[in-house]
Every structure is written in C-alpha cells, then in structure tokens.
Coordinates of N, CA and C in Angstrom, one line a residue:
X1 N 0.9 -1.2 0.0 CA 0.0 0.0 0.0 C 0.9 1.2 0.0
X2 N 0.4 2.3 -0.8 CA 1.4 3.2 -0.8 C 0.5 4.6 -0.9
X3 N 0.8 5.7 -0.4 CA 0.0 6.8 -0.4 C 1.0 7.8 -1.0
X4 N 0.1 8.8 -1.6 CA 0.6 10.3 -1.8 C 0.2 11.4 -0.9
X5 N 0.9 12.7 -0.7 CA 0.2 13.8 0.0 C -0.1 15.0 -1.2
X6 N -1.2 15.0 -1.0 CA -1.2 16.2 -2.1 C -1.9 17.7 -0.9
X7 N -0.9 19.3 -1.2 CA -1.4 20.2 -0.9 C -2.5 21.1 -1.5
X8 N -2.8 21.3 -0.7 CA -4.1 22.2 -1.2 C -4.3 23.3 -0.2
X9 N -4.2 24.8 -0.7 CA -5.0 25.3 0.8 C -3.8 25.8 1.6
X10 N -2.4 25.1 1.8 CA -1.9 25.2 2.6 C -2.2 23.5 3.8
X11 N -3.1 23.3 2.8 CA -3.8 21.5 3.6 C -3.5 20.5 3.1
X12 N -2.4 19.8 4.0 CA -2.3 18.8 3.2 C -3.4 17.5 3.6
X13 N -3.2 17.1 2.6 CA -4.0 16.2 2.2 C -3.6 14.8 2.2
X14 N -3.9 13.2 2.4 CA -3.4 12.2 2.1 C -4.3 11.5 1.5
X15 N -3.8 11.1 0.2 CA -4.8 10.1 -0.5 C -4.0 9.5 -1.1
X16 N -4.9 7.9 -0.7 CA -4.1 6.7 -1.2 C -3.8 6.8 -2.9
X17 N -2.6 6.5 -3.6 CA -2.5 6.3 -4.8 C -3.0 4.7 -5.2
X18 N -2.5 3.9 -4.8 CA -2.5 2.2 -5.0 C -2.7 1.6 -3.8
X19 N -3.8 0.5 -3.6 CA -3.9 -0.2 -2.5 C -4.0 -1.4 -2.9
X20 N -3.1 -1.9 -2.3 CA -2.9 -3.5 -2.6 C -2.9 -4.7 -1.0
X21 N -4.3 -4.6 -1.1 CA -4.2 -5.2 0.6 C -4.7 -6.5 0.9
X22 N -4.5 -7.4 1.8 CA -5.1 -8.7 1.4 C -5.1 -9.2 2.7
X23 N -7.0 -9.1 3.1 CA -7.0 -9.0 4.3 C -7.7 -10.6 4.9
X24 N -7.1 -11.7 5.4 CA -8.0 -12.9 5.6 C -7.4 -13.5 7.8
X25 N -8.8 -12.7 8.4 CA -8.4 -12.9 9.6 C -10.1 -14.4 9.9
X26 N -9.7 -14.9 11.1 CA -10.8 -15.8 11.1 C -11.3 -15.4 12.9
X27 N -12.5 -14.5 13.2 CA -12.7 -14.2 14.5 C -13.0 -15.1 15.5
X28 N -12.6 -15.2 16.2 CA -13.4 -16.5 16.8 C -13.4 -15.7 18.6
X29 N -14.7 -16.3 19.1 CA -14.9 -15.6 20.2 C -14.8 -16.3 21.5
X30 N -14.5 -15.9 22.5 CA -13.2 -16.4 23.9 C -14.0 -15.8 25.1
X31 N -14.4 -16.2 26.4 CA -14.3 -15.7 27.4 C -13.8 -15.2 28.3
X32 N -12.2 -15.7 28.1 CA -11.3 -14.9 28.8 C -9.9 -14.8 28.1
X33 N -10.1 -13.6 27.4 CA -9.1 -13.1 26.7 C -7.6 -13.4 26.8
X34 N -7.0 -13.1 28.2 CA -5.7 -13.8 28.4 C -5.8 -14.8 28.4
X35 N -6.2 -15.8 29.0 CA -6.1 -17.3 28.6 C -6.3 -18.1 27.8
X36 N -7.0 -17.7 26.5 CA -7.3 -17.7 24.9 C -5.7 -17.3 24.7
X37 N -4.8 -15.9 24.7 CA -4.0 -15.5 24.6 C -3.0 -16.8 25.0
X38 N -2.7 -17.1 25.7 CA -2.0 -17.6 26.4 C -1.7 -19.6 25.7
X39 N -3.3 -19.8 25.5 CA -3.6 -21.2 24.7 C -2.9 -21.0 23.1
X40 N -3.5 -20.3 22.5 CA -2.6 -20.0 21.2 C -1.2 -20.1 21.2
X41 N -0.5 -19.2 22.0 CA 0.5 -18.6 22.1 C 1.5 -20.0 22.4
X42 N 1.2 -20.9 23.2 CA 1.7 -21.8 24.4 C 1.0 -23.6 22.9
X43 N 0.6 -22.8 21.5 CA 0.3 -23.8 20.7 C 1.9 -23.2 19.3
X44 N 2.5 -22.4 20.0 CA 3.4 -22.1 19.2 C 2.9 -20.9 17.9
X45 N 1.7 -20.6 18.0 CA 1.1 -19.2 16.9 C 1.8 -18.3 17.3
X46 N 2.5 -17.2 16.4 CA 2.7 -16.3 16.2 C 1.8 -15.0 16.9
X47 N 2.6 -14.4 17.8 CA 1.7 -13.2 18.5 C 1.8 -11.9 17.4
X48 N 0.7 -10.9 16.9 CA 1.0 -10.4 15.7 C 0.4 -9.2 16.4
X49 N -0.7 -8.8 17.5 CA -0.9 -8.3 18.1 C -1.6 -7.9 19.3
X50 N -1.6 -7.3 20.2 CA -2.3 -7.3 21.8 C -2.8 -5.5 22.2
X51 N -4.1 -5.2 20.9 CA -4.5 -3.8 21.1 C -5.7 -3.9 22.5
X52 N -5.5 -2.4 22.8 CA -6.6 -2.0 24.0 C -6.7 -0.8 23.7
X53 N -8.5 -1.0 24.0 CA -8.9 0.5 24.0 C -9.5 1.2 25.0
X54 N -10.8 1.3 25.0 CA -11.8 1.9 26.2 C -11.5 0.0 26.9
X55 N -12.5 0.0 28.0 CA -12.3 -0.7 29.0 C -13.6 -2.1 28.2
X56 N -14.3 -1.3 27.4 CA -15.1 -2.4 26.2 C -14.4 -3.3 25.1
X57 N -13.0 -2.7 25.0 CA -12.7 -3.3 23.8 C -11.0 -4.0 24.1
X58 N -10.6 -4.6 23.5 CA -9.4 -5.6 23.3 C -9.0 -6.3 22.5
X59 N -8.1 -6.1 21.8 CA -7.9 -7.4 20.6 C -6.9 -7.6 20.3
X60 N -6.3 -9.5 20.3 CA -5.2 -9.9 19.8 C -5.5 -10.5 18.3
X61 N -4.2 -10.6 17.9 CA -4.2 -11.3 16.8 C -2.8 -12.7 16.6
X62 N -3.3 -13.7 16.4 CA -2.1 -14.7 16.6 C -2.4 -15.7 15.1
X63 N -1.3 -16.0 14.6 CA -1.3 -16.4 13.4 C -0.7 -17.9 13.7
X64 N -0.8 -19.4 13.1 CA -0.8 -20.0 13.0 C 0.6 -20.5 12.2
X65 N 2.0 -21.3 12.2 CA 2.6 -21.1 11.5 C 2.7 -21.1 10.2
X66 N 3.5 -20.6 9.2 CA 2.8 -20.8 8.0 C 1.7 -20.9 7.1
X67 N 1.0 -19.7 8.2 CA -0.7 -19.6 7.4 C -1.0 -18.2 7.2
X68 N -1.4 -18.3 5.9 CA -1.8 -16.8 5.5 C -2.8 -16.5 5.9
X69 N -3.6 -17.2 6.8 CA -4.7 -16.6 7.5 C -4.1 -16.8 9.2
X70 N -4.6 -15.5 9.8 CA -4.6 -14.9 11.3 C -6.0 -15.4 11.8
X71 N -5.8 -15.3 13.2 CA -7.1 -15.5 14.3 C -7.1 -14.3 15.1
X72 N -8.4 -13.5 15.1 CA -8.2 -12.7 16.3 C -9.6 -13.1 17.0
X73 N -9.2 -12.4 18.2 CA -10.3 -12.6 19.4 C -10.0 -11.2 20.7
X74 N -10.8 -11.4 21.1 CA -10.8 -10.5 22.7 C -11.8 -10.1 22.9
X75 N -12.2 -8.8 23.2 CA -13.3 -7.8 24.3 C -14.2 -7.0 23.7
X76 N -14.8 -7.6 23.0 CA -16.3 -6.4 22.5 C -15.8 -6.6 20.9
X77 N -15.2 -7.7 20.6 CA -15.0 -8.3 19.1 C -16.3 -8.7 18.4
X78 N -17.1 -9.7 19.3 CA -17.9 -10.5 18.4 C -18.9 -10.5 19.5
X79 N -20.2 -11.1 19.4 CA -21.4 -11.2 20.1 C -21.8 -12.6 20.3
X80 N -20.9 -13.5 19.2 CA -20.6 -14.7 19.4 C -20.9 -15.0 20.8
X81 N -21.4 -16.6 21.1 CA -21.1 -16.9 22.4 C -19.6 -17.8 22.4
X82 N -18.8 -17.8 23.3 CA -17.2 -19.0 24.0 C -17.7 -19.3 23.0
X83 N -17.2 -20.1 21.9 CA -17.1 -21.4 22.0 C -18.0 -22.3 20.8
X84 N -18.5 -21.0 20.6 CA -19.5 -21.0 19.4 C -18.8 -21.6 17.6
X85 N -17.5 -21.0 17.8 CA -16.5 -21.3 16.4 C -16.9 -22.8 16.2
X86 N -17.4 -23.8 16.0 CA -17.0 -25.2 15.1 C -16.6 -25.5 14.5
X87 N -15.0 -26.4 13.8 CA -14.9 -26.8 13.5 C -14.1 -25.9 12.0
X88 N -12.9 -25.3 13.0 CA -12.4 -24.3 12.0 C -11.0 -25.0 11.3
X89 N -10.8 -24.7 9.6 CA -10.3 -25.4 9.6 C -8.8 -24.9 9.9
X90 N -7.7 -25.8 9.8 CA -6.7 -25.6 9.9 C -5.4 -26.5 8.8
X91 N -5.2 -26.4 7.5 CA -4.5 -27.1 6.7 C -3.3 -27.2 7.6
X92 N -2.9 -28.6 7.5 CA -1.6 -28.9 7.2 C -0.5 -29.7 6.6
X93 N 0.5 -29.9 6.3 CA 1.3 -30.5 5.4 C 0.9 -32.3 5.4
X94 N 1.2 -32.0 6.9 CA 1.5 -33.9 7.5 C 0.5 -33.7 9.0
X95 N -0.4 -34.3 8.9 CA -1.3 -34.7 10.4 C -0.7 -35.2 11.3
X96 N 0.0 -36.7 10.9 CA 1.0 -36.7 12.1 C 1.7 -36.0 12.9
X97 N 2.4 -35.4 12.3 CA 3.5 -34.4 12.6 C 2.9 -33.1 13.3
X98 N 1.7 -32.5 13.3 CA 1.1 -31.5 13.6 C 0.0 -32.3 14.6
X99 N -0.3 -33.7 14.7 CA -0.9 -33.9 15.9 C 0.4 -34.3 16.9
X100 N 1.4 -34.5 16.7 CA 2.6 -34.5 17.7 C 3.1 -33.3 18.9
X101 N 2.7 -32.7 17.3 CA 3.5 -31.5 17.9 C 2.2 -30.7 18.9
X102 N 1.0 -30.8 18.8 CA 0.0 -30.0 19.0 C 0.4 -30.7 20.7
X103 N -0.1 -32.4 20.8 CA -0.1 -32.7 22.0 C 0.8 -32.5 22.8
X104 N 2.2 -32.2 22.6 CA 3.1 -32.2 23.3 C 3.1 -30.4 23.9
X105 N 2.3 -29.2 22.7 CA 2.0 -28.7 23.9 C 1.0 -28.2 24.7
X106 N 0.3 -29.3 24.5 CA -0.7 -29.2 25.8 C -2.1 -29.2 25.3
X107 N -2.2 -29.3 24.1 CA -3.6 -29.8 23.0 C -4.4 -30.9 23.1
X108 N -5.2 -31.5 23.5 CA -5.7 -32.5 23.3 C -6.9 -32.6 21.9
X109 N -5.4 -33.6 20.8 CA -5.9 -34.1 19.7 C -6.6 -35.2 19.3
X110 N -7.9 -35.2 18.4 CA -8.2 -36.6 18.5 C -7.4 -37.5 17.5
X111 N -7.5 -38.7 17.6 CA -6.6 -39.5 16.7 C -7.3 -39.1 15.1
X112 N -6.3 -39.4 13.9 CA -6.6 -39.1 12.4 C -7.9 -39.9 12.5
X113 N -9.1 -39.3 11.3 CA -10.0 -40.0 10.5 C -9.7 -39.7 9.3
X114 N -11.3 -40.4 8.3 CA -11.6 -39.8 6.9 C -12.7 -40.4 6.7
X115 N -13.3 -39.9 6.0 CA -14.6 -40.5 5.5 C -14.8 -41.6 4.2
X116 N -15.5 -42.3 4.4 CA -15.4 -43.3 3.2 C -16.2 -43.0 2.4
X117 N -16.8 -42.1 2.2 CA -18.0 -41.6 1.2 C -18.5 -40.1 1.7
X118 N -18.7 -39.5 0.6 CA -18.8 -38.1 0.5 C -20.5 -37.8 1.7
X119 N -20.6 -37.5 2.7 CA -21.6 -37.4 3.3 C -21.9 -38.6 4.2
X120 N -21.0 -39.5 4.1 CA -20.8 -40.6 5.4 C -20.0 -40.1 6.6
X121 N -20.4 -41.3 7.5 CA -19.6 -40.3 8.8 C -18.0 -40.6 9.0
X122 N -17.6 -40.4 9.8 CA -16.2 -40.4 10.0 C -15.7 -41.7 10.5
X123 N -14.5 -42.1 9.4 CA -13.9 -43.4 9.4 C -12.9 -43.5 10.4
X124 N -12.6 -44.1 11.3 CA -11.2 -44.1 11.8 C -10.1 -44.3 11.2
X125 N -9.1 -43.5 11.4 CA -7.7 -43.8 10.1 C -7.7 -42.8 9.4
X126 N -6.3 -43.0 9.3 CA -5.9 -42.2 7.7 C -7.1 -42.8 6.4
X127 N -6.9 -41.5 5.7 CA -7.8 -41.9 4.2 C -6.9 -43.0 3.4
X128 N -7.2 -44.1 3.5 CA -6.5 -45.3 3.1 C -5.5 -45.2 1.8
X129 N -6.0 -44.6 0.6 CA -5.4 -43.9 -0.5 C -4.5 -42.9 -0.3
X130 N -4.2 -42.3 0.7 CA -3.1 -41.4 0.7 C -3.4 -39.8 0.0
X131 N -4.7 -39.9 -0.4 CA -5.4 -38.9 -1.2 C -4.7 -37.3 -0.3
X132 N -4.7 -36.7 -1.3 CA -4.3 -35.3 -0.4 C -6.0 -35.1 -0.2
X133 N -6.2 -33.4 0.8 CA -7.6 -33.3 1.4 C -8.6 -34.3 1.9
X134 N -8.4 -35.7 2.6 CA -9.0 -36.7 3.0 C -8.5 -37.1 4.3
X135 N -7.4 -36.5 4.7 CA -7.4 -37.3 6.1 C -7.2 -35.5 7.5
X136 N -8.0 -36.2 8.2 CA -8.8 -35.3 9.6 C -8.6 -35.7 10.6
X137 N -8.4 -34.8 11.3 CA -7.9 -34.5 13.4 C -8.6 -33.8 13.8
X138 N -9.1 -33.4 15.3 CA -9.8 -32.3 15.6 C -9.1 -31.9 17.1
X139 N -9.1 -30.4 17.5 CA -8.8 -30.2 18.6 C -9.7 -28.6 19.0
X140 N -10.1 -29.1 20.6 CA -11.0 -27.3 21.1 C -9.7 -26.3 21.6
X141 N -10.1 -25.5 21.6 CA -9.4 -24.8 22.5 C -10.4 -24.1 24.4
X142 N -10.1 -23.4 25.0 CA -10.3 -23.8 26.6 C -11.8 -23.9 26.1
X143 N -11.7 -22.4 25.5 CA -13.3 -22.2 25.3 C -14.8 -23.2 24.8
X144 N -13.8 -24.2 24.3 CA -15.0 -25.2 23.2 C -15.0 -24.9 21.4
X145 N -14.2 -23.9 21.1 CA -13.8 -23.3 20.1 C -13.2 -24.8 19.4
X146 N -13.5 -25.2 18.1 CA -13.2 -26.4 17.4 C -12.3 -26.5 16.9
X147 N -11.4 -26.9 16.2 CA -10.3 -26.8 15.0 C -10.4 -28.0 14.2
X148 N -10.9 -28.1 12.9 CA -10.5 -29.4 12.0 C -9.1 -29.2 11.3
X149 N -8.0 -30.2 11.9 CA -7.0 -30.5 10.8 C -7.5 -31.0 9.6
X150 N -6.9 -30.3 8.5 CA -7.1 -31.1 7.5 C -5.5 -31.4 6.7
X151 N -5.5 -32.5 6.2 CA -3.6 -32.8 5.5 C -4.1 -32.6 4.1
X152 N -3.0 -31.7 3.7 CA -3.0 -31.3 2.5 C -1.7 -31.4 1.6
X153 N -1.5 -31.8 1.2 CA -0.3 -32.1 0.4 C 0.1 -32.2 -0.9
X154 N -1.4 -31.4 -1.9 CA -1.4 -31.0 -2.8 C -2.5 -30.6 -3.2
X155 N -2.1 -29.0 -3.2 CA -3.3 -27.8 -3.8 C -4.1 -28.3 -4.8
X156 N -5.5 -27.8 -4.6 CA -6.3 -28.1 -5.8 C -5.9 -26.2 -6.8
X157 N -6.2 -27.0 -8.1 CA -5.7 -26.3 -9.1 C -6.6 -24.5 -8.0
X158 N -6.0 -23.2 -8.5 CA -6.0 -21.6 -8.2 C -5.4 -21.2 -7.3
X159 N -4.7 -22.1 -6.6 CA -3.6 -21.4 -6.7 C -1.8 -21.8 -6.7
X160 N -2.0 -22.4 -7.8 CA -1.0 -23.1 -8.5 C -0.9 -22.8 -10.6
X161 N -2.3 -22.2 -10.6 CA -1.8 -22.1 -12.1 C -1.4 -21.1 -12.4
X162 N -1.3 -21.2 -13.4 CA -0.3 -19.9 -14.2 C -1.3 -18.7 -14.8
X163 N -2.4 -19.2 -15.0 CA -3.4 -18.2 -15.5 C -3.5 -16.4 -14.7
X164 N -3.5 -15.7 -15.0 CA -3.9 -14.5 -14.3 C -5.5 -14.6 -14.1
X165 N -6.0 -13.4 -13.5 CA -7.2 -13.3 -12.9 C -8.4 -13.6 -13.9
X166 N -8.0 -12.5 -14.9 CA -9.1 -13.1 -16.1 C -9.0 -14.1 -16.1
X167 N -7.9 -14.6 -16.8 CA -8.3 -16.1 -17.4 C -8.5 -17.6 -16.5
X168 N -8.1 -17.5 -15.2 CA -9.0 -18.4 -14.6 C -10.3 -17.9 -13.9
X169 N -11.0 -16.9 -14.1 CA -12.4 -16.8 -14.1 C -13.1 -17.6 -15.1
X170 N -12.5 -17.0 -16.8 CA -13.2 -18.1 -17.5 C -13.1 -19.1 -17.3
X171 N -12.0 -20.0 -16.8 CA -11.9 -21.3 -16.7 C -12.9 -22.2 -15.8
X172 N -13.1 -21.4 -14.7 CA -14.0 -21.3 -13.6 C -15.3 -21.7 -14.5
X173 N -15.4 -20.4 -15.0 CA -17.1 -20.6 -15.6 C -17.3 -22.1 -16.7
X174 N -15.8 -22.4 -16.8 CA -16.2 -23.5 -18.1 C -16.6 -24.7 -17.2
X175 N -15.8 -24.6 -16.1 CA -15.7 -26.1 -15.2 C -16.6 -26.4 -15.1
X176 N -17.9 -25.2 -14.7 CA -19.0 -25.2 -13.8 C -19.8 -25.8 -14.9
X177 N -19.8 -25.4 -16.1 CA -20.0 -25.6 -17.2 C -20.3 -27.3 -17.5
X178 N -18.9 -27.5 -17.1 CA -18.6 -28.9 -17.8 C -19.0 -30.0 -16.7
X179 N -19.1 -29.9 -15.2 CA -19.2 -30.2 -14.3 C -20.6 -30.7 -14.4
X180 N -21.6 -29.8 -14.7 CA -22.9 -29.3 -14.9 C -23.2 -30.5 -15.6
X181 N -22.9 -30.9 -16.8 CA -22.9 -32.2 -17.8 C -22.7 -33.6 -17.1
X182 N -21.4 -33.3 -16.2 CA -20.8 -34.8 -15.6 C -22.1 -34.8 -14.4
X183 N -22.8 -33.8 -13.5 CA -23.1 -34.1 -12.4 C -24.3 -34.8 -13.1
X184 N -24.9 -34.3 -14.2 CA -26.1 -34.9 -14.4 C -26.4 -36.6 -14.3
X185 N -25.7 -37.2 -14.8 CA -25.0 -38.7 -14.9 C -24.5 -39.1 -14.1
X186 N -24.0 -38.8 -13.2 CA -22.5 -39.1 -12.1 C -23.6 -39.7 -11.2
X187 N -22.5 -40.8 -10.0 CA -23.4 -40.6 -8.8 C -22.7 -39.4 -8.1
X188 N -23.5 -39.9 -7.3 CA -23.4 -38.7 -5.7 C -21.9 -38.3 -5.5
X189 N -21.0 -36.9 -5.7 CA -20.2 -37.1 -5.7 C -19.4 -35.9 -4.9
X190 N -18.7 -35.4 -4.4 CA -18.0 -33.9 -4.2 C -17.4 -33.2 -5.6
X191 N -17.8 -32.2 -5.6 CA -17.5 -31.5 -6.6 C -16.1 -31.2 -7.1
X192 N -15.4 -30.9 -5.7 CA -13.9 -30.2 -5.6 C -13.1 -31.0 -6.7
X193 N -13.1 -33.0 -6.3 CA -12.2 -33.8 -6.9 C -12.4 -33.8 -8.7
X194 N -13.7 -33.1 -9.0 CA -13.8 -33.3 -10.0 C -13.2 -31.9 -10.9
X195 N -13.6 -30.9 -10.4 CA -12.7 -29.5 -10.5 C -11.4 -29.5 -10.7
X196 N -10.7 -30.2 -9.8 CA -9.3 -30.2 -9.6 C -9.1 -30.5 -10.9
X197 N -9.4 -31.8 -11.2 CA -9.1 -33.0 -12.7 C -8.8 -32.2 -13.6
X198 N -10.0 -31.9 -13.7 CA -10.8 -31.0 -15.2 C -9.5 -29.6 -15.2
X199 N -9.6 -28.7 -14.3 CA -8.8 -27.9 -14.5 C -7.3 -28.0 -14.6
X200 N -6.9 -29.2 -13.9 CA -5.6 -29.5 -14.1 C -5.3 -30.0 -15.6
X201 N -6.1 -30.7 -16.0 CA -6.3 -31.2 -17.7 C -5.8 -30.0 -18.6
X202 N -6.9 -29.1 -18.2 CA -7.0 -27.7 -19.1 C -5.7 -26.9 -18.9
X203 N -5.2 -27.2 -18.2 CA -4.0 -26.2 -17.8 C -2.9 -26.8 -18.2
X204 N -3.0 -28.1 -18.6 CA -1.6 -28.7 -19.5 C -2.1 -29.0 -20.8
X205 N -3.2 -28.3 -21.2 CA -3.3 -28.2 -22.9 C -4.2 -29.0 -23.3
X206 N -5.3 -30.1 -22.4 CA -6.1 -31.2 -23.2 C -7.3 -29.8 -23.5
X207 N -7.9 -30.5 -24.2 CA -9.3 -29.9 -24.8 C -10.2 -30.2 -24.2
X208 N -11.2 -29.0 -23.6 CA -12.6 -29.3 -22.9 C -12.9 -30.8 -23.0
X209 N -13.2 -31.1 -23.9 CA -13.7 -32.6 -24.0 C -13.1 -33.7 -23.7
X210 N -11.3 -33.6 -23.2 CA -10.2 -34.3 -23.0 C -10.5 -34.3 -21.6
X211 N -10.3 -32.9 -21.2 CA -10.6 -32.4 -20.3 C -11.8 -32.8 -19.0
X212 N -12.7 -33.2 -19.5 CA -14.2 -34.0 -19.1 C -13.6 -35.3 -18.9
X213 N -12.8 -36.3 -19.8 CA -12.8 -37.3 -19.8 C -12.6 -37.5 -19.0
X214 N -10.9 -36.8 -18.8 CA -9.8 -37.0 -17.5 C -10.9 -37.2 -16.3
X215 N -11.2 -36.5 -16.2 CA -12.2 -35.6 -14.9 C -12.6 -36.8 -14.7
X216 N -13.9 -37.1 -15.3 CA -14.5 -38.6 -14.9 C -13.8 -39.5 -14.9
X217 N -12.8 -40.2 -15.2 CA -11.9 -40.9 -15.0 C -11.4 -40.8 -13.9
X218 N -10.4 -39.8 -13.3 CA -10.5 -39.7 -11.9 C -11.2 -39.9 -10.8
X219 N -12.6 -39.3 -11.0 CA -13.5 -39.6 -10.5 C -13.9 -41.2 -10.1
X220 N -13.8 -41.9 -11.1 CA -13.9 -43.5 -10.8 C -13.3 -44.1 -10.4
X221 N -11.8 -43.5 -10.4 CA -10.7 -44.1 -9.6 C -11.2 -43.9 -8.2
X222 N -11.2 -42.9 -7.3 CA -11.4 -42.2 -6.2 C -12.5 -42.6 -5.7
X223 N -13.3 -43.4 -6.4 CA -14.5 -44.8 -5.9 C -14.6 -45.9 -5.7
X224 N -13.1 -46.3 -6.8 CA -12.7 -48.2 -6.2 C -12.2 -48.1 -5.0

C-alpha cells in the first residue's frame, strides 16, 4: 500500500494512490481473553498483536505457522457466544506431525479419521489412498472453540496455475459448465475432486472434451 500527499490550501491532504491489501483474519470468540492469549500462544502461533482500547474493547491477533490466514479474538469483538467457532479449519502439510506436535503442547488431539464416502460419517484412520484433502484430526481450545485439521499435500488447481485473474475466471465458468454435464449422470459425488481434474487437464493443454474425460476418470478411480 502506498499513499501520496497532495497540498491544497496550505492542507495537506493524504490520499491513497495504490492499494494492494489482502485481508484474511478468522474471529473466533473467547471468554477470557488472556487465557485464549495464552492457549494460542503456548500452541506455538505467532503473536501479531495485543491492542486495547476503552475498557469495552481488546484485541489480539495470533497467526498460525505458515498460514496466511490470522485469528483474532478479545473484548467487545464479536457477540458470538465462548465457544460457538465449530470446526475451524486448519491445513496442514503432515497430520501426524502437527498432531505431535500439538499434543506435546498441551492440546488434546483426536486420533486421524476420513470419510469413506462423500456425506458418510467419519472413518477411523488415515484416508486409506493417501489422497491429499481426506485425512482429519480435531482439537478445542479452553473455550470449546473447534479446530478441523485437515492434510494437505497438494493444492487443488487456483492457486498453483499460471493463469492470471481473467483467465482463470473463465476457466472457472467453463468447469462449472462442464461439471454441470458430468453431475447430471454421475453418482453422488464432491464437486472439488472433479474440478481439480478438469482444470488441471486444461492447464496442460487437453481440450474441454479431453478435459471432461480425464475428470471422470479420476473420478472413478477415487470410488474403487
């Protein structure tokens, strides 16, 4: 972000020339502020900030490692009740590794699941395939505030292609497009794994129609 001053009057003036801002915080609401502070902090998050105002208001902000998204909480933030957040997510590389690390400081994690079908309930275990986005941990914090781990270990296609802004909008619109055709026919399925396909297709050059194949193909894999 960058500003100019322009005079006028003998007044100066500040008006932004270019704003380039990118704002992704996730509020979540806490009873007792320091000890929320303290749970984060004591989970190894990044302290980013600890404002106060009138005797209504308070706010920290603590960021998670390696996440472009922040958490804030405190005193006249939200109307939320404790504890109300469910089931926020939290990516990470390796589950293991991040339910290790969580329990040792002082987290109580549940052991990995995954689901065996898109709207079934939760499997014990790792997602047996190794699929990236399929395997799940959960932890509260003091409040009752939720956290879903989720292991991630390879982005679905936006933000990894090469396209600029326009052009993966259209691509967006085509998927939805093409998707629209496969759901008709398909069984019951999550959208995302079919998206990924399709746009990963299109982004190393197959044709819409190549494009679809792949997709459903995938798709059938991801059901044996």
């Amino acid at each position: 972000m960058s500003t100019q001053t322009i005079r006028k009057d003998s007044t100066q003036i500040h008006a932004a020339a270019t704003v380039d801002l990118k704002l992704e915080v996730v509020v979540i609401p806490v009873s007792d502020v320091d000890r929320a502070k303290r749970f984060y902090e004591g989970l190894g998050w990044r302290l980013d900030a600890d404002f106060s105002g009138a005797d209504s208001w308070r706010g920290v902000q603590v960021t998670p490692p390696g996440s472009p998204c922040s958490i804030h909480f405190g005193k006249g933030i939200t109307t939320a009740a404790p504890g109300s957040a469910q089931n926020l997510y939290l990516v990470v590389s390796d589950i293991e590794a991040a339910r290790t690390e969580l329990i040792a400081r002082g987290a109580k994690v549940s052991e990995a699941f995954h689901f065996e079908a898109f709207g079934g309930p939760p499997v014990p275990g790792r997602e047996p395939n190794g699929r990236s986005y399929g395997t799940y941990a959960t932890f509260s914090d003091p409040d009752g505030n939720t956290w879903l781990l989720q292991e991630v270990t390879a982005r679905l296609p936006g933000r990894g292609l090469s396209l600029d802004v326009a052009g993966l909008t259209d691509l967006l619109r085509e998927t939805e497009h093409r998707h629209g055709d496969y759901e008709a026919i398909a069984p019951k399925h999550h959208w995302s794994g079919w998206y990924a396909a399709y746009m990963v297709a299109r982004e190393r050059g197959r044709t819409p129609e190549e494009a679809a194949g792949d997709a459903a193909l995938h798709m059938e894999g991801m059901r044996k």
